Amino acid sequence: DAKTTQPNSMESNEEEPVHLPCNHSTISGTDYIHWYRQLPSQGPEYVIHGLTSNVNNRMASLAIAEDRKSSTLILHRATLRDAAVYYCILRDALNYQLIWGAGTKLIIKP
Amino acid sequence: DTEVTQTPKHLVMGMTNKKSLKCEQHMGHRAMYWYKQKAKKPPELMFVYSYEKLSINESVPSRFSPECPNSSLLNLHLHALQPEDSALYLCASRFPGTHEKLFFGSGTQLSVL
């Protein structure tokens, strides 16, 4: 099975951009890349997903490397409310289930 | 209504007790999930129901028994649990389809004594 590798934790200053990296060197050609985040004492929350092209939505942007072996979640202007664990996930091409990475704990400093 | 509601929020049970976790959604989602999450770990898939039929069972011990009585409700019946089963149990739902996102509840924090 393909899997993802993420840094255990990252720190960033409030109101600055944040780039959260994810490596997925064994990704298959039809696996989608999903990102979810989990705020303290809550269930995970969908952030964004993509296949090959870069994607933008109101929460974040997803930049996918040309060889698809890595991707970066970009929060354009982090706030204290963005402090959470961010999971990089592959969506299995056969059964559509999610293969979760270990997650990156994002700490936002005021 | 874009919520997945889980009850109870906290549950403490002994190893001989029988209890049930409940999950409810009114978004018209026809795929519903149970996940188990240990502290500082990602969620682990337990069961998937699609159109009220069990479609995935990730080799979960029989002391966990899922039930989907209708398209809005999902239960997880617990019996003879072990202390290592203590965890956050998350329910999620989505429209069946290849790219639809999951909506998660806030979970039930279970402690087995």
PDB file of C-alpha atoms in Angstrom:
ATOM      1  CA  ASP A   1       0.000   0.000   0.000  1.00  0.00           C
ATOM      2  CA  ALA A   2       1.111   3.524  -0.712  1.00  0.00           C
ATOM      3  CA  LYS A   3       1.736   5.668   2.354  1.00  0.00           C
ATOM      4  CA  THR A   4       2.512   9.266   3.281  1.00  0.00           C
ATOM      5  CA  THR A   5       5.301  10.805   5.355  1.00  0.00           C
ATOM      6  CA  GLN A   6       4.855  14.109   7.189  1.00  0.00           C
ATOM      7  CA  PRO A   7       6.901  16.088   9.727  1.00  0.00           C
ATOM      8  CA  ASN A   8       5.766  15.409  13.267  1.00  0.00           C
ATOM      9  CA  SER A   9       5.247  19.096  14.065  1.00  0.00           C
ATOM     10  CA  MET A  10       5.717  22.594  12.669  1.00  0.00           C
ATOM     11  CA  GLU A  11       5.551  26.088  14.108  1.00  0.00           C
ATOM     12  CA  SER A  12       4.481  29.258  12.376  1.00  0.00           C
ATOM     13  CA  ASN A  13       3.679  32.838  13.266  1.00  0.00           C
ATOM     14  CA  GLU A  14       0.166  34.183  13.144  1.00  0.00           C
ATOM     15  CA  GLU A  15      -0.841  35.933   9.903  1.00  0.00           C
ATOM     16  CA  GLU A  16       2.048  34.371   7.955  1.00  0.00           C
ATOM     17  CA  PRO A  17       1.779  31.683   5.245  1.00  0.00           C
ATOM     18  CA  VAL A  18       2.316  28.061   6.232  1.00  0.00           C
ATOM     19  CA  HIS A  19       3.603  25.312   3.956  1.00  0.00           C
ATOM     20  CA  LEU A  20       2.917  21.796   5.194  1.00  0.00           C
ATOM     21  CA  PRO A  21       4.866  19.148   3.245  1.00  0.00           C
ATOM     22  CA  CYS A  22       3.926  15.549   2.518  1.00  0.00           C
ATOM     23  CA  ASN A  23       5.922  12.823   0.776  1.00  0.00           C
ATOM     24  CA  HIS A  24       4.155   9.960  -0.994  1.00  0.00           C
ATOM     25  CA  SER A  25       6.816   8.376  -3.168  1.00  0.00           C
ATOM     26  CA  THR A  26       4.866   5.127  -3.706  1.00  0.00           C
ATOM     27  CA  ILE A  27       1.647   6.808  -4.851  1.00  0.00           C
ATOM     28  CA  SER A  28      -0.110   5.093  -7.737  1.00  0.00           C
ATOM     29  CA  GLY A  29      -1.305   6.941 -10.814  1.00  0.00           C
ATOM     30  CA  THR A  30      -4.950   6.942  -9.762  1.00  0.00           C
ATOM     31  CA  ASP A  31      -4.558   7.758  -6.044  1.00  0.00           C
ATOM     32  CA  TYR A  32      -5.998  11.107  -4.991  1.00  0.00           C
ATOM     33  CA  ILE A  33      -4.256  13.223  -2.340  1.00  0.00           C
ATOM     34  CA  HIS A  34      -6.551  14.414   0.445  1.00  0.00           C
ATOM     35  CA  TRP A  35      -5.900  16.679   3.417  1.00  0.00           C
ATOM     36  CA  TYR A  36      -7.947  16.721   6.590  1.00  0.00           C
ATOM     37  CA  ARG A  37      -7.288  18.582   9.809  1.00  0.00           C
ATOM     38  CA  GLN A  38      -8.300  17.826  13.371  1.00  0.00           C
ATOM     39  CA  LEU A  39      -8.747  20.650  15.825  1.00  0.00           C
ATOM     40  CA  PRO A  40      -8.431  19.869  19.544  1.00  0.00           C
ATOM     41  CA  SER A  41     -11.381  17.856  20.910  1.00  0.00           C
ATOM     42  CA  GLN A  42     -13.028  17.588  17.489  1.00  0.00           C
ATOM     43  CA  GLY A  43     -13.340  15.085  14.685  1.00  0.00           C
ATOM     44  CA  PRO A  44     -11.306  15.517  11.511  1.00  0.00           C
ATOM     45  CA  GLU A  45     -12.450  18.137   9.005  1.00  0.00           C
ATOM     46  CA  TYR A  46     -11.973  18.037   5.234  1.00  0.00           C
ATOM     47  CA  VAL A  47      -9.564  20.638   3.875  1.00  0.00           C
ATOM     48  CA  ILE A  48      -8.835  19.925   0.214  1.00  0.00           C
ATOM     49  CA  HIS A  49      -8.025  17.205  -2.309  1.00  0.00           C
ATOM     50  CA  GLY A  50      -6.433  16.847  -5.746  1.00  0.00           C
ATOM     51  CA  LEU A  51      -5.017  14.430  -8.303  1.00  0.00           C
ATOM     52  CA  THR A  52      -2.452  16.151 -10.510  1.00  0.00           C
ATOM     53  CA  SER A  53      -3.180  19.854 -10.812  1.00  0.00           C
ATOM     54  CA  ASN A  54      -2.827  22.418  -8.076  1.00  0.00           C
ATOM     55  CA  VAL A  55      -6.099  23.150  -6.290  1.00  0.00           C
ATOM     56  CA  ASN A  56      -7.462  26.136  -4.399  1.00  0.00           C
ATOM     57  CA  ASN A  57     -10.457  26.568  -2.119  1.00  0.00           C
ATOM     58  CA  ARG A  58     -11.493  28.976   0.593  1.00  0.00           C
ATOM     59  CA  MET A  59      -9.494  27.148   3.260  1.00  0.00           C
ATOM     60  CA  ALA A  60      -6.199  26.382   1.550  1.00  0.00           C
ATOM     61  CA  SER A  61      -4.225  25.579  -1.584  1.00  0.00           C
ATOM     62  CA  LEU A  62      -2.736  22.250  -2.565  1.00  0.00           C
ATOM     63  CA  ALA A  63       0.428  22.177  -4.635  1.00  0.00           C
ATOM     64  CA  ILE A  64       1.227  18.788  -6.185  1.00  0.00           C
ATOM     65  CA  ALA A  65       4.684  18.006  -7.556  1.00  0.00           C
ATOM     66  CA  GLU A  66       4.880  17.143 -11.222  1.00  0.00           C
ATOM     67  CA  ASP A  67       5.983  13.575 -10.448  1.00  0.00           C
ATOM     68  CA  ARG A  68       3.254  13.370  -7.747  1.00  0.00           C
ATOM     69  CA  LYS A  69       5.741  12.011  -5.206  1.00  0.00           C
ATOM     70  CA  SER A  70       5.143  14.946  -2.892  1.00  0.00           C
ATOM     71  CA  SER A  71       2.612  17.673  -2.186  1.00  0.00           C
ATOM     72  CA  THR A  72       2.320  20.792  -0.048  1.00  0.00           C
ATOM     73  CA  LEU A  73      -0.695  22.181   1.757  1.00  0.00           C
ATOM     74  CA  ILE A  74      -0.556  25.964   1.872  1.00  0.00           C
ATOM     75  CA  LEU A  75      -2.416  28.071   4.397  1.00  0.00           C
ATOM     76  CA  HIS A  76      -2.088  31.572   3.028  1.00  0.00           C
ATOM     77  CA  ARG A  77      -2.486  33.488   6.272  1.00  0.00           C
ATOM     78  CA  ALA A  78      -2.530  31.339   9.391  1.00  0.00           C
ATOM     79  CA  THR A  79      -4.635  32.305  12.386  1.00  0.00           C
ATOM     80  CA  LEU A  80      -4.700  30.871  15.887  1.00  0.00           C
ATOM     81  CA  ARG A  81      -7.815  28.906  14.830  1.00  0.00           C
ATOM     82  CA  ASP A  82      -5.673  26.979  12.322  1.00  0.00           C
ATOM     83  CA  ALA A  83      -3.737  25.249  15.118  1.00  0.00           C
ATOM     84  CA  ALA A  84      -4.532  21.579  14.529  1.00  0.00           C
ATOM     85  CA  VAL A  85      -3.135  18.245  13.390  1.00  0.00           C
ATOM     86  CA  TYR A  86      -3.038  18.155   9.591  1.00  0.00           C
ATOM     87  CA  TYR A  87      -3.287  14.753   7.938  1.00  0.00           C
ATOM     88  CA  CYS A  88      -2.020  14.013   4.436  1.00  0.00           C
ATOM     89  CA  ILE A  89      -4.020  11.085   3.085  1.00  0.00           C
ATOM     90  CA  LEU A  90      -4.107   8.953  -0.037  1.00  0.00           C
ATOM     91  CA  ARG A  91      -7.451   7.812  -1.395  1.00  0.00           C
ATOM     92  CA  ASP A  92      -7.058   4.178  -2.415  1.00  0.00           C
ATOM     93  CA  ALA A  93      -7.790   3.793  -6.101  1.00  0.00           C
ATOM     94  CA  LEU A  94      -9.470   0.394  -5.715  1.00  0.00           C
ATOM     95  CA  ASN A  95     -11.796   0.709  -2.756  1.00  0.00           C
ATOM     96  CA  TYR A  96     -11.916   4.520  -2.325  1.00  0.00           C
ATOM     97  CA  GLN A  97     -10.913   4.266   1.326  1.00  0.00           C
ATOM     98  CA  LEU A  98      -8.524   6.749   2.920  1.00  0.00           C
ATOM     99  CA  ILE A  99      -4.950   5.783   3.860  1.00  0.00           C
ATOM    100  CA  TRP A 100      -4.013   8.212   6.628  1.00  0.00           C
ATOM    101  CA  GLY A 101      -0.568   9.602   7.329  1.00  0.00           C
ATOM    102  CA  ALA A 102       0.647  10.166  10.900  1.00  0.00           C
ATOM    103  CA  GLY A 103      -0.163  13.886  10.759  1.00  0.00           C
ATOM    104  CA  THR A 104       1.663  17.155  11.398  1.00  0.00           C
ATOM    105  CA  LYS A 105       0.833  19.118  14.529  1.00  0.00           C
ATOM    106  CA  LEU A 106       0.741  22.790  13.494  1.00  0.00           C
ATOM    107  CA  ILE A 107       1.495  25.274  16.262  1.00  0.00           C
ATOM    108  CA  ILE A 108       0.625  28.920  15.600  1.00  0.00           C
ATOM    109  CA  LYS A 109       2.473  31.528  17.650  1.00  0.00           C
ATOM    110  CA  PRO A 110       0.741  34.860  18.293  1.00  0.00           C
TER     111      PRO A 110
ATOM    112  CA  ASP B   1     -28.015  20.540   8.718  1.00  0.00           C
ATOM    113  CA  THR B   2     -24.380  19.638   8.006  1.00  0.00           C
ATOM    114  CA  GLU B   3     -23.625  17.837  11.253  1.00  0.00           C
ATOM    115  CA  VAL B   4     -22.816  14.338  12.316  1.00  0.00           C
ATOM    116  CA  THR B   5     -24.013  13.930  15.896  1.00  0.00           C
ATOM    117  CA  GLN B   6     -22.484  11.345  18.204  1.00  0.00           C
ATOM    118  CA  THR B   7     -23.747  10.335  21.635  1.00  0.00           C
ATOM    119  CA  PRO B   8     -22.611  10.004  24.303  1.00  0.00           C
ATOM    120  CA  LYS B   9     -19.581  12.306  24.239  1.00  0.00           C
ATOM    121  CA  HIS B  10     -17.906  10.370  27.045  1.00  0.00           C
ATOM    122  CA  LEU B  11     -18.429   6.797  28.241  1.00  0.00           C
ATOM    123  CA  VAL B  12     -16.824   4.797  31.035  1.00  0.00           C
ATOM    124  CA  MET B  13     -17.585   1.090  31.135  1.00  0.00           C
ATOM    125  CA  GLY B  14     -16.409  -2.048  32.846  1.00  0.00           C
ATOM    126  CA  MET B  15     -15.180  -5.088  30.975  1.00  0.00           C
ATOM    127  CA  THR B  16     -18.443  -6.956  31.619  1.00  0.00           C
ATOM    128  CA  ASN B  17     -20.772  -4.141  30.552  1.00  0.00           C
ATOM    129  CA  LYS B  18     -22.796  -3.820  27.356  1.00  0.00           C
ATOM    130  CA  LYS B  19     -23.116  -0.349  25.920  1.00  0.00           C
ATOM    131  CA  SER B  20     -23.897   1.301  22.589  1.00  0.00           C
ATOM    132  CA  LEU B  21     -22.543   4.309  20.733  1.00  0.00           C
ATOM    133  CA  LYS B  22     -24.924   6.240  18.514  1.00  0.00           C
ATOM    134  CA  CYS B  23     -24.335   8.329  15.399  1.00  0.00           C
ATOM    135  CA  GLU B  24     -26.906  10.350  13.471  1.00  0.00           C
ATOM    136  CA  GLN B  25     -26.842  12.493  10.315  1.00  0.00           C
ATOM    137  CA  HIS B  26     -29.548  14.144   8.257  1.00  0.00           C
ATOM    138  CA  MET B  27     -27.552  15.137   5.191  1.00  0.00           C
ATOM    139  CA  GLY B  28     -28.874  12.290   3.045  1.00  0.00           C
ATOM    140  CA  HIS B  29     -25.516  10.526   3.118  1.00  0.00           C
ATOM    141  CA  ARG B  30     -25.722   6.831   2.283  1.00  0.00           C
ATOM    142  CA  ALA B  31     -22.194   5.818   3.355  1.00  0.00           C
ATOM    143  CA  MET B  32     -21.418   5.752   7.077  1.00  0.00           C
ATOM    144  CA  TYR B  33     -18.198   4.873   8.867  1.00  0.00           C
ATOM    145  CA  TRP B  34     -16.826   3.943  12.276  1.00  0.00           C
ATOM    146  CA  TYR B  35     -13.226   4.867  13.074  1.00  0.00           C
ATOM    147  CA  LYS B  36     -11.132   4.232  16.188  1.00  0.00           C
ATOM    148  CA  GLN B  37      -8.504   6.803  17.206  1.00  0.00           C
ATOM    149  CA  LYS B  38      -5.871   6.307  19.893  1.00  0.00           C
ATOM    150  CA  ALA B  39      -4.155   9.355  21.388  1.00  0.00           C
ATOM    151  CA  LYS B  40      -1.699  11.090  19.025  1.00  0.00           C
ATOM    152  CA  LYS B  41      -2.465   8.611  16.220  1.00  0.00           C
ATOM    153  CA  PRO B  42      -4.507   8.941  13.023  1.00  0.00           C
ATOM    154  CA  PRO B  43      -7.977   7.410  12.860  1.00  0.00           C
ATOM    155  CA  GLU B  44      -8.160   3.695  11.986  1.00  0.00           C
ATOM    156  CA  LEU B  45     -11.058   2.454   9.896  1.00  0.00           C
ATOM    157  CA  MET B  46     -13.291  -0.144  11.577  1.00  0.00           C
ATOM    158  CA  PHE B  47     -16.490  -0.494   9.538  1.00  0.00           C
ATOM    159  CA  VAL B  48     -18.150   0.979   6.459  1.00  0.00           C
ATOM    160  CA  TYR B  49     -21.849   0.827   5.646  1.00  0.00           C
ATOM    161  CA  SER B  50     -23.039   1.634   2.132  1.00  0.00           C
ATOM    162  CA  TYR B  51     -26.789   1.953   1.569  1.00  0.00           C
ATOM    163  CA  GLU B  52     -27.357   0.402   5.013  1.00  0.00           C
ATOM    164  CA  LYS B  53     -25.342  -2.720   4.183  1.00  0.00           C
ATOM    165  CA  LEU B  54     -21.999  -3.556   5.773  1.00  0.00           C
ATOM    166  CA  SER B  55     -19.431  -3.246   3.006  1.00  0.00           C
ATOM    167  CA  ILE B  56     -16.134  -3.165   4.895  1.00  0.00           C
ATOM    168  CA  ASN B  57     -15.107  -4.795   8.174  1.00  0.00           C
ATOM    169  CA  GLU B  58     -11.434  -4.207   8.876  1.00  0.00           C
ATOM    170  CA  SER B  59     -10.984  -7.428  10.882  1.00  0.00           C
ATOM    171  CA  VAL B  60     -12.469  -5.849  13.976  1.00  0.00           C
ATOM    172  CA  PRO B  61     -12.958  -8.173  17.004  1.00  0.00           C
ATOM    173  CA  SER B  62     -16.498  -9.459  17.485  1.00  0.00           C
ATOM    174  CA  ARG B  63     -16.844  -7.574  20.776  1.00  0.00           C
ATOM    175  CA  PHE B  64     -17.598  -4.596  18.485  1.00  0.00           C
ATOM    176  CA  SER B  65     -20.895  -5.038  16.641  1.00  0.00           C
ATOM    177  CA  PRO B  66     -22.072  -2.368  14.188  1.00  0.00           C
ATOM    178  CA  GLU B  67     -25.658  -1.765  13.165  1.00  0.00           C
ATOM    179  CA  CYS B  68     -27.233   0.548  10.594  1.00  0.00           C
ATOM    180  CA  PRO B  69     -30.990   0.537  11.263  1.00  0.00           C
ATOM    181  CA  ASN B  70     -31.766   3.212   8.655  1.00  0.00           C
ATOM    182  CA  SER B  71     -30.047   5.689   6.362  1.00  0.00           C
ATOM    183  CA  SER B  72     -29.634   8.293   9.127  1.00  0.00           C
ATOM    184  CA  LEU B  73     -28.499   6.162  12.058  1.00  0.00           C
ATOM    185  CA  LEU B  74     -25.414   4.141  12.849  1.00  0.00           C
ATOM    186  CA  ASN B  75     -24.816   2.274  16.095  1.00  0.00           C
ATOM    187  CA  LEU B  76     -21.810   0.522  17.544  1.00  0.00           C
ATOM    188  CA  HIS B  77     -22.655  -2.089  20.160  1.00  0.00           C
ATOM    189  CA  LEU B  78     -19.933  -2.846  22.692  1.00  0.00           C
ATOM    190  CA  HIS B  79     -19.631  -5.993  24.819  1.00  0.00           C
ATOM    191  CA  ALA B  80     -16.848  -7.486  26.922  1.00  0.00           C
ATOM    192  CA  LEU B  81     -14.338  -4.826  25.925  1.00  0.00           C
ATOM    193  CA  GLN B  82     -10.729  -4.756  27.066  1.00  0.00           C
ATOM    194  CA  PRO B  83      -8.831  -1.798  28.559  1.00  0.00           C
ATOM    195  CA  GLU B  84      -6.849  -1.503  25.305  1.00  0.00           C
ATOM    196  CA  ASP B  85     -10.129  -0.670  23.542  1.00  0.00           C
ATOM    197  CA  SER B  86     -10.130   2.692  25.317  1.00  0.00           C
ATOM    198  CA  ALA B  87     -10.011   5.308  22.544  1.00  0.00           C
ATOM    199  CA  LEU B  88     -11.930   8.023  20.711  1.00  0.00           C
ATOM    200  CA  TYR B  89     -14.572   6.460  18.460  1.00  0.00           C
ATOM    201  CA  LEU B  90     -15.440   8.594  15.466  1.00  0.00           C
ATOM    202  CA  CYS B  91     -18.419   8.345  13.160  1.00  0.00           C
ATOM    203  CA  ALA B  92     -18.303   9.787   9.651  1.00  0.00           C
ATOM    204  CA  SER B  93     -20.603   9.963   6.653  1.00  0.00           C
ATOM    205  CA  ARG B  94     -20.571  10.986   3.004  1.00  0.00           C
ATOM    206  CA  PHE B  95     -22.459  10.662  -0.250  1.00  0.00           C
ATOM    207  CA  PRO B  96     -21.287   7.466  -1.957  1.00  0.00           C
ATOM    208  CA  GLY B  97     -19.051   8.459  -4.814  1.00  0.00           C
ATOM    209  CA  THR B  98     -15.437   8.613  -5.718  1.00  0.00           C
ATOM    210  CA  HIS B  99     -14.504  12.110  -4.564  1.00  0.00           C
ATOM    211  CA  GLU B 100     -16.970  13.026  -1.872  1.00  0.00           C
ATOM    212  CA  LYS B 101     -15.522  14.316   1.361  1.00  0.00           C
ATOM    213  CA  LEU B 102     -16.147  12.748   4.747  1.00  0.00           C
ATOM    214  CA  PHE B 103     -18.044  14.590   7.469  1.00  0.00           C
ATOM    215  CA  PHE B 104     -16.960  13.544  10.965  1.00  0.00           C
ATOM    216  CA  GLY B 105     -18.678  13.758  14.306  1.00  0.00           C
ATOM    217  CA  SER B 106     -16.811  14.934  17.398  1.00  0.00           C
ATOM    218  CA  GLY B 107     -16.501  11.390  18.677  1.00  0.00           C
ATOM    219  CA  THR B 108     -17.185   9.385  21.818  1.00  0.00           C
ATOM    220  CA  GLN B 109     -14.272   9.175  24.255  1.00  0.00           C
ATOM    221  CA  LEU B 110     -14.459   5.644  25.645  1.00  0.00           C
ATOM    222  CA  SER B 111     -12.671   4.430  28.770  1.00  0.00           C
ATOM    223  CA  VAL B 112     -12.757   0.728  29.633  1.00  0.00           C
ATOM    224  CA  LEU B 113     -11.899  -0.088  33.241  1.00  0.00           C
TER     225      LEU B 113
END
